[in-house]
Protein backbone atom coordinates (compact mmCIF):
# COMPACT_ATOMS: atom_id res chain seq x y z
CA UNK A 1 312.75 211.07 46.77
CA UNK A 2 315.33 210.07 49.46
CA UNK A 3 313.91 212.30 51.70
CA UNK A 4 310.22 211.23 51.37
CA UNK A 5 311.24 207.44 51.75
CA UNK A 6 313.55 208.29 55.01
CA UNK A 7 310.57 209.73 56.57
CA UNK A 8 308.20 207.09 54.96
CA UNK A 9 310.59 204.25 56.65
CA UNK A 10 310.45 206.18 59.78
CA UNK A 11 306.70 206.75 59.89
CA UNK A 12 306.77 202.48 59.29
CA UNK A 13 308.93 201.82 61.84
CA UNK A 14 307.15 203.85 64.70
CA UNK A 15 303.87 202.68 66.99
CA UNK A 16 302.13 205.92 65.05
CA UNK A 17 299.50 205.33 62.58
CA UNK A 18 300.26 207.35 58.78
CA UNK A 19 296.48 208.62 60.05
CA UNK A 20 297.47 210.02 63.02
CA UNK A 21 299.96 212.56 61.37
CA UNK A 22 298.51 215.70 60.76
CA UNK A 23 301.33 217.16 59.06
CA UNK A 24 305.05 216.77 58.62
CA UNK A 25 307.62 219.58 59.46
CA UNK A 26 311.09 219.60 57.40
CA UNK A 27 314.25 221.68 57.73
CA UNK A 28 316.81 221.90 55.45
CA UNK A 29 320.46 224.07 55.41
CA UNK A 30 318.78 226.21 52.22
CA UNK A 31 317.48 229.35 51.02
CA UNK A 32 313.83 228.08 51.52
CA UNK A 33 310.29 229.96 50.43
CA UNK A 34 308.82 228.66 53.64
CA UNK A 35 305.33 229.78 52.01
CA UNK A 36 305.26 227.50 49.20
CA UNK A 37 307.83 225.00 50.45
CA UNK A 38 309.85 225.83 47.41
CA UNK A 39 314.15 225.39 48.13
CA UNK A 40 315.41 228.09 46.24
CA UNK A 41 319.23 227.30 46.61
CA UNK A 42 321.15 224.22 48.29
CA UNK A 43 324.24 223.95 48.17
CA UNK A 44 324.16 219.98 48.04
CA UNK A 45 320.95 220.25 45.90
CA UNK A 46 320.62 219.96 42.35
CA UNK A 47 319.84 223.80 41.20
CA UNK A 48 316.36 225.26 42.26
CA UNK A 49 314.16 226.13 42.58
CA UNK A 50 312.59 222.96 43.54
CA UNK A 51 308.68 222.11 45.01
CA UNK A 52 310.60 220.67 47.70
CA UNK A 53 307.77 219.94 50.75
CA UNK A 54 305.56 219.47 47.23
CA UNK A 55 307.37 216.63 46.06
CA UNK A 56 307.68 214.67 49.48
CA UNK A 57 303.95 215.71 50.24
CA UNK A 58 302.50 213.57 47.36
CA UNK A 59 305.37 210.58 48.39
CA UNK A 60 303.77 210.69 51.49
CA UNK A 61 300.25 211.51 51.30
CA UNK A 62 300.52 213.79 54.66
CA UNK A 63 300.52 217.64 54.19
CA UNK A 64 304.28 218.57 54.69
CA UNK A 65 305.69 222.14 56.06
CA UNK A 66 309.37 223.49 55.15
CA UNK A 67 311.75 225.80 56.39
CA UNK A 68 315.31 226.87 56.81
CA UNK A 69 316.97 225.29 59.76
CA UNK A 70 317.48 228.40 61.32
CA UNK A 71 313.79 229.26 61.69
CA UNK A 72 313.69 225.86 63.45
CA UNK A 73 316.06 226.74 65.83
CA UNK A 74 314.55 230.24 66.40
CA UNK A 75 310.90 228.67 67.17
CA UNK A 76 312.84 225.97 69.23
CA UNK A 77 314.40 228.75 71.42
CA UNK A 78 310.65 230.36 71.64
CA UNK A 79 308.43 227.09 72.02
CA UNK A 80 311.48 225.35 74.68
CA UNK A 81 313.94 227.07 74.75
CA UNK A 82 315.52 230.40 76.53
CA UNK A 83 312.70 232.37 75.26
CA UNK A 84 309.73 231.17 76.41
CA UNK A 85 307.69 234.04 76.72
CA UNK A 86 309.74 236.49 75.29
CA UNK A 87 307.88 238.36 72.38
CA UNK A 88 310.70 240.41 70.71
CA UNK A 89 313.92 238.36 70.25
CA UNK A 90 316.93 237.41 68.13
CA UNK A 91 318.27 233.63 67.69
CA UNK A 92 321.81 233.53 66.47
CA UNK A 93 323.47 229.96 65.10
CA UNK A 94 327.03 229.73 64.96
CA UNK A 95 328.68 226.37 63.63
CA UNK A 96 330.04 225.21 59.75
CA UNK A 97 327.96 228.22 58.73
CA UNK A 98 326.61 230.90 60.61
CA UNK A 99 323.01 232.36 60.22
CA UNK A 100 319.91 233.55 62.81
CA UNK A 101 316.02 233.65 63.22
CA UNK A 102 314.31 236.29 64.69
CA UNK A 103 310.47 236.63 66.66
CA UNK A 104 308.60 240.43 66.55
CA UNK A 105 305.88 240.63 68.80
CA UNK A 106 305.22 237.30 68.79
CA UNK A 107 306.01 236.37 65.10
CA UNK A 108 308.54 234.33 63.35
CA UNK A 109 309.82 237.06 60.74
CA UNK A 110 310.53 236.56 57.18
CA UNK A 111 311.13 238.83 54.14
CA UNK A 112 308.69 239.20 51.45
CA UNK A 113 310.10 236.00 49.73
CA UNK A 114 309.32 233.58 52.84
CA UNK A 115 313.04 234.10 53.57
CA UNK A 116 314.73 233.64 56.81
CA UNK A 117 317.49 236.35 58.04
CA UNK A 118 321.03 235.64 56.15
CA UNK A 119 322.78 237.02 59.11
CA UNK A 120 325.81 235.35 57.84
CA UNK A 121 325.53 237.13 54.25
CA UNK A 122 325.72 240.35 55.93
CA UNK A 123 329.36 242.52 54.84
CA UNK A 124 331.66 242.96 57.72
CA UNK A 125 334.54 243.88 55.27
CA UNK A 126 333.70 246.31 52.32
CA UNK A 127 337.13 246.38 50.66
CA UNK A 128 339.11 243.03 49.40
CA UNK A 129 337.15 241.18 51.72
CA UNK A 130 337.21 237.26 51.85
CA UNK A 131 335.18 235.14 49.51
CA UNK A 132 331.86 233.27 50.18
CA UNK A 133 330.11 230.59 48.17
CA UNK A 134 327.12 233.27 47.56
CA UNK A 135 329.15 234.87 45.30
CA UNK A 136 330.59 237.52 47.09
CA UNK A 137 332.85 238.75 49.27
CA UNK A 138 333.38 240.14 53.05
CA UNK A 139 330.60 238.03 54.30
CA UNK A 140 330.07 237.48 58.13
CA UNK A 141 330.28 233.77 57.51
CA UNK A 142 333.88 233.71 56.30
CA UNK A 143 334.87 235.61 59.24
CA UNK A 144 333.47 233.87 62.33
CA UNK A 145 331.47 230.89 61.52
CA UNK A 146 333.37 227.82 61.92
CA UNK A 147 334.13 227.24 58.44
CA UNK A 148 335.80 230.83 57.88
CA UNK A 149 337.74 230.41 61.55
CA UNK A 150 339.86 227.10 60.09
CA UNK A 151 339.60 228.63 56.18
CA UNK A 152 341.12 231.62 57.64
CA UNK A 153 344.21 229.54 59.90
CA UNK A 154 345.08 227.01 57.23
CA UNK A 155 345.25 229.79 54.37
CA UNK A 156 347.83 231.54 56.83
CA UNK A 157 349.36 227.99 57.23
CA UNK A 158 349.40 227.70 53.75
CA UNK A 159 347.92 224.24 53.69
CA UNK A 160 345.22 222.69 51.78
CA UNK A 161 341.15 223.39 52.14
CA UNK A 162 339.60 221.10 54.26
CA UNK A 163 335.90 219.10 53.64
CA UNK A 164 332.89 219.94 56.07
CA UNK A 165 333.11 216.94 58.12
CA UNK A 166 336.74 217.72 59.22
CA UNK A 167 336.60 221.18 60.39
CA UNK A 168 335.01 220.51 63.72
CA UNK A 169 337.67 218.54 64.40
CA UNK A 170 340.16 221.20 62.91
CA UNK A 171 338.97 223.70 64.92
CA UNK A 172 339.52 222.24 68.23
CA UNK A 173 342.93 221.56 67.28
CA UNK A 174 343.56 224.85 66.40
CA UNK A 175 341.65 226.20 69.53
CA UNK A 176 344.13 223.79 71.82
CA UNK A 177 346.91 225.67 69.10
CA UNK A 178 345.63 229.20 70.49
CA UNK A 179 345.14 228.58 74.26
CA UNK A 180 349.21 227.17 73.79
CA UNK A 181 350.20 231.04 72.30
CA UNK A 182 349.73 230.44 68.06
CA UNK A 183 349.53 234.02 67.35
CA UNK A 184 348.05 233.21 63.83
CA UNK A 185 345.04 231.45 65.45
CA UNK A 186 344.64 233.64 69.00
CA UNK A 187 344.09 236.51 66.15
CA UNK A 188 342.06 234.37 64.04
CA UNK A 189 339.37 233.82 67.19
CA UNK A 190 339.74 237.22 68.27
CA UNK A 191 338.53 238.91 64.92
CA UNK A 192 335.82 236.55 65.10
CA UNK A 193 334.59 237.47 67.91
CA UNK A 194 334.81 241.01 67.08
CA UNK A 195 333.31 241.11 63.83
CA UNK A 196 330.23 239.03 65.55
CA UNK A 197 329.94 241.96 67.86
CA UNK A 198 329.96 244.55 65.36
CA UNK A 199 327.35 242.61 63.14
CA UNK A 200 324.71 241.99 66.18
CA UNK A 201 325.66 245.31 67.45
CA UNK A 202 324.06 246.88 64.02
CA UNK A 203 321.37 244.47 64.49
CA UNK A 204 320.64 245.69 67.90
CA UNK A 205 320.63 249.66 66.55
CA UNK A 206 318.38 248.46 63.85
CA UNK A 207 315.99 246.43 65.85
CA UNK A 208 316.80 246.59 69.32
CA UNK A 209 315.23 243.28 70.28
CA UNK A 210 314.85 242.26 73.96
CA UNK A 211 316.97 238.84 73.84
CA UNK A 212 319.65 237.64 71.50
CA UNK A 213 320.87 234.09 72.21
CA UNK A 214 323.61 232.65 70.09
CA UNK A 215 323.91 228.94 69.71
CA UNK A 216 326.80 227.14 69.15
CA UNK A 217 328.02 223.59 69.65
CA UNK A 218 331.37 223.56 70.09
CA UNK A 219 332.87 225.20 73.44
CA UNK A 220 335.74 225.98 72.23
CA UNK A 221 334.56 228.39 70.17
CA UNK A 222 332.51 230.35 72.70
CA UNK A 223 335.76 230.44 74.98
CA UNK A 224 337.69 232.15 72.23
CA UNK A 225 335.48 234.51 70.93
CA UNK A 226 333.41 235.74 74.32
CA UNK A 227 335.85 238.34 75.19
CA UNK A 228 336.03 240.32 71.71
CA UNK A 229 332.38 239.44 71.26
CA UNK A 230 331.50 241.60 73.99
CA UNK A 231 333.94 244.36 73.54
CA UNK A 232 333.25 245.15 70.36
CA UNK A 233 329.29 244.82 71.02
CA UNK A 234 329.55 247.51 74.19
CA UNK A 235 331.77 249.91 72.00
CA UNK A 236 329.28 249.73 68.61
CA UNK A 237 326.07 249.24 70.14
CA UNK A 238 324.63 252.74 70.99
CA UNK A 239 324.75 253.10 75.24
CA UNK A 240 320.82 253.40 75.24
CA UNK A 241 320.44 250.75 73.86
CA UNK A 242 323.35 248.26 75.18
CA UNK A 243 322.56 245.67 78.28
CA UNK A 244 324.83 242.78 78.56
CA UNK A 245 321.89 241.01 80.32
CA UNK A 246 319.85 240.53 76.93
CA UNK A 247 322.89 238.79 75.35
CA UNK A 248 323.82 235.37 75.95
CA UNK A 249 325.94 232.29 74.44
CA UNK A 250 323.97 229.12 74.63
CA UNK A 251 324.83 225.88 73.64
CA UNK A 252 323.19 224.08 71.31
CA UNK A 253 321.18 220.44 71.66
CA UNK A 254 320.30 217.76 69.06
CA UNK A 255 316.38 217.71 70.02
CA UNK A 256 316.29 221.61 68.99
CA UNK A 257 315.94 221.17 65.56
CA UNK A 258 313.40 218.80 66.12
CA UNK A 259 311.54 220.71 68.56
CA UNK A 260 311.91 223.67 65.92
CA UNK A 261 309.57 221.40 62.79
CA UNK A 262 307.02 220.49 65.73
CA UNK A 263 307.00 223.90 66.65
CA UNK A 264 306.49 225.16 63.23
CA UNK A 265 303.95 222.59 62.62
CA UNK A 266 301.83 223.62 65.81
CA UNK A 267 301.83 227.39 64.18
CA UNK A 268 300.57 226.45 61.25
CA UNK A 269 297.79 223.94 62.98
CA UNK A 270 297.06 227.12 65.40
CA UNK A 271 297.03 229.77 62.68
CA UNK A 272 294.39 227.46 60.77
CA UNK A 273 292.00 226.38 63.60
């Protein structure tokens, strides 16, 4: 309901007409059936599933599309973006959390459930590995995404969990920590880096797409982890198919994700014509 009036009060507050909208595209930071607009899981959400896009649809009265964020950013990247043109590519987003989108000739692709790629859920540590909110353990995401980086330094610091909206600023004082010779954080940022390599370098075996940009919007970040990143990429991805050229560390700007839901609402306009 919050939702649907914030857009309502939006849409009332702009020279466009309600008549003029065709439809409405919405992303959320969820596990989202972007078929049926149904949110699965949200971790600020009351349980799902929910008829999300369903629910702010009839609020509305204007057809509404849904997806997870990181599809936005993936159609962004293809619609605007650093792969304009480019048929066969991977979008990685590394922030709080840490997932990706990824284009086949041509084609946003999702799983049979309307899913977008849990890059982040991927294991990079099979034994006593660190826990994630999913439920289990050795994820990606508590290894390199900013969330796991400061998790990972204050557990060693032995001081207490932070909320979301401090570890941004966390991590850039423990990236100032790092560049001044903290051992505990240099190491931190370095296995970050390197178990990012590893997971898109088993990506690239798997799929061998022409382009992977990851997006990120802290610069701190990218300074830290670049070097590791790329080692441990060249040494796991197989030599056929390894060329630093397709891989590249982007930053990330506010319009994308609003490019992304225009994007995704053009497709489905397109697909329908």
């Amino acid at each position: 309901e919050q939702y649907a009036v914030a857009i309502a009060d939006c849409i009332a507050a702009s020279p466009i007409e309600l008549l003029e909208i065709a439809q409405v595209g919405i992303g959320l930071s969820a596990i989202v059936d972007n078929r049926s607009g149904i949110v699965i899981k949200m971790e600020t959400f009351e349980p799902g599933p929910f008829p999300f896009a369903a629910a702010v649809e009839k609020r509305l009265g204007v057809p509404v599309r849904l997806d997870n964020i990181m599809n936005l950013l993936a159609r962004a990247e293809h619609w605007f973006g650093g792969a304009i043109g480019v048929e066969d590519f991977t979008m990685v987003y590394l922030d709080l959390g840490l997932g990706a989108g990824s284009y086949r000739d041509g084609q946003l692709v999702t799983g049979s459930q309307g899913i977008e790629a849990e890059l982040g859920h991927t294991k990079i540590v099979v034994d006593d590995g660190r826990p994630c909110h999913c439920g289990a353990e050795g994820c990606l995401q508590t290894y390199s995404s900013i969330s796991g980086i400061v998790g990972q330094y204050r557990k060693t610091q032995n001081l207490p969990t932070l909320p979301y909206f401090q570890l941004n600023e966390a991590l850039v004082e423990m990236a100032s920590k790092a560049r001044s010779g903290d051992g505990d954080a240099l190491d931190i940022f370095h296995r970050a880096g390197r178990y990012l390599g590893i997971a898109i370098a088993n990506h690239v075996n798997m799929q061998d797409p022409e382009r992977v940009v990851i997006l990120c919007r802290e610069p701190d970040l990218v300074d830290l982890i670049t070097a590791p990143f790329f080692e441990a990429l060249e040494r796991n991805t197989l030599s056929t198919l390894f060329d630093p050229a397709k891989f590249s560390f982007g930053e990330l700007i506010p319009q994308s994700f609003a490019k992304g839901a225009v994007a995704m609402v053009l497709e489905r306009i397109y697909q329908t014509a």
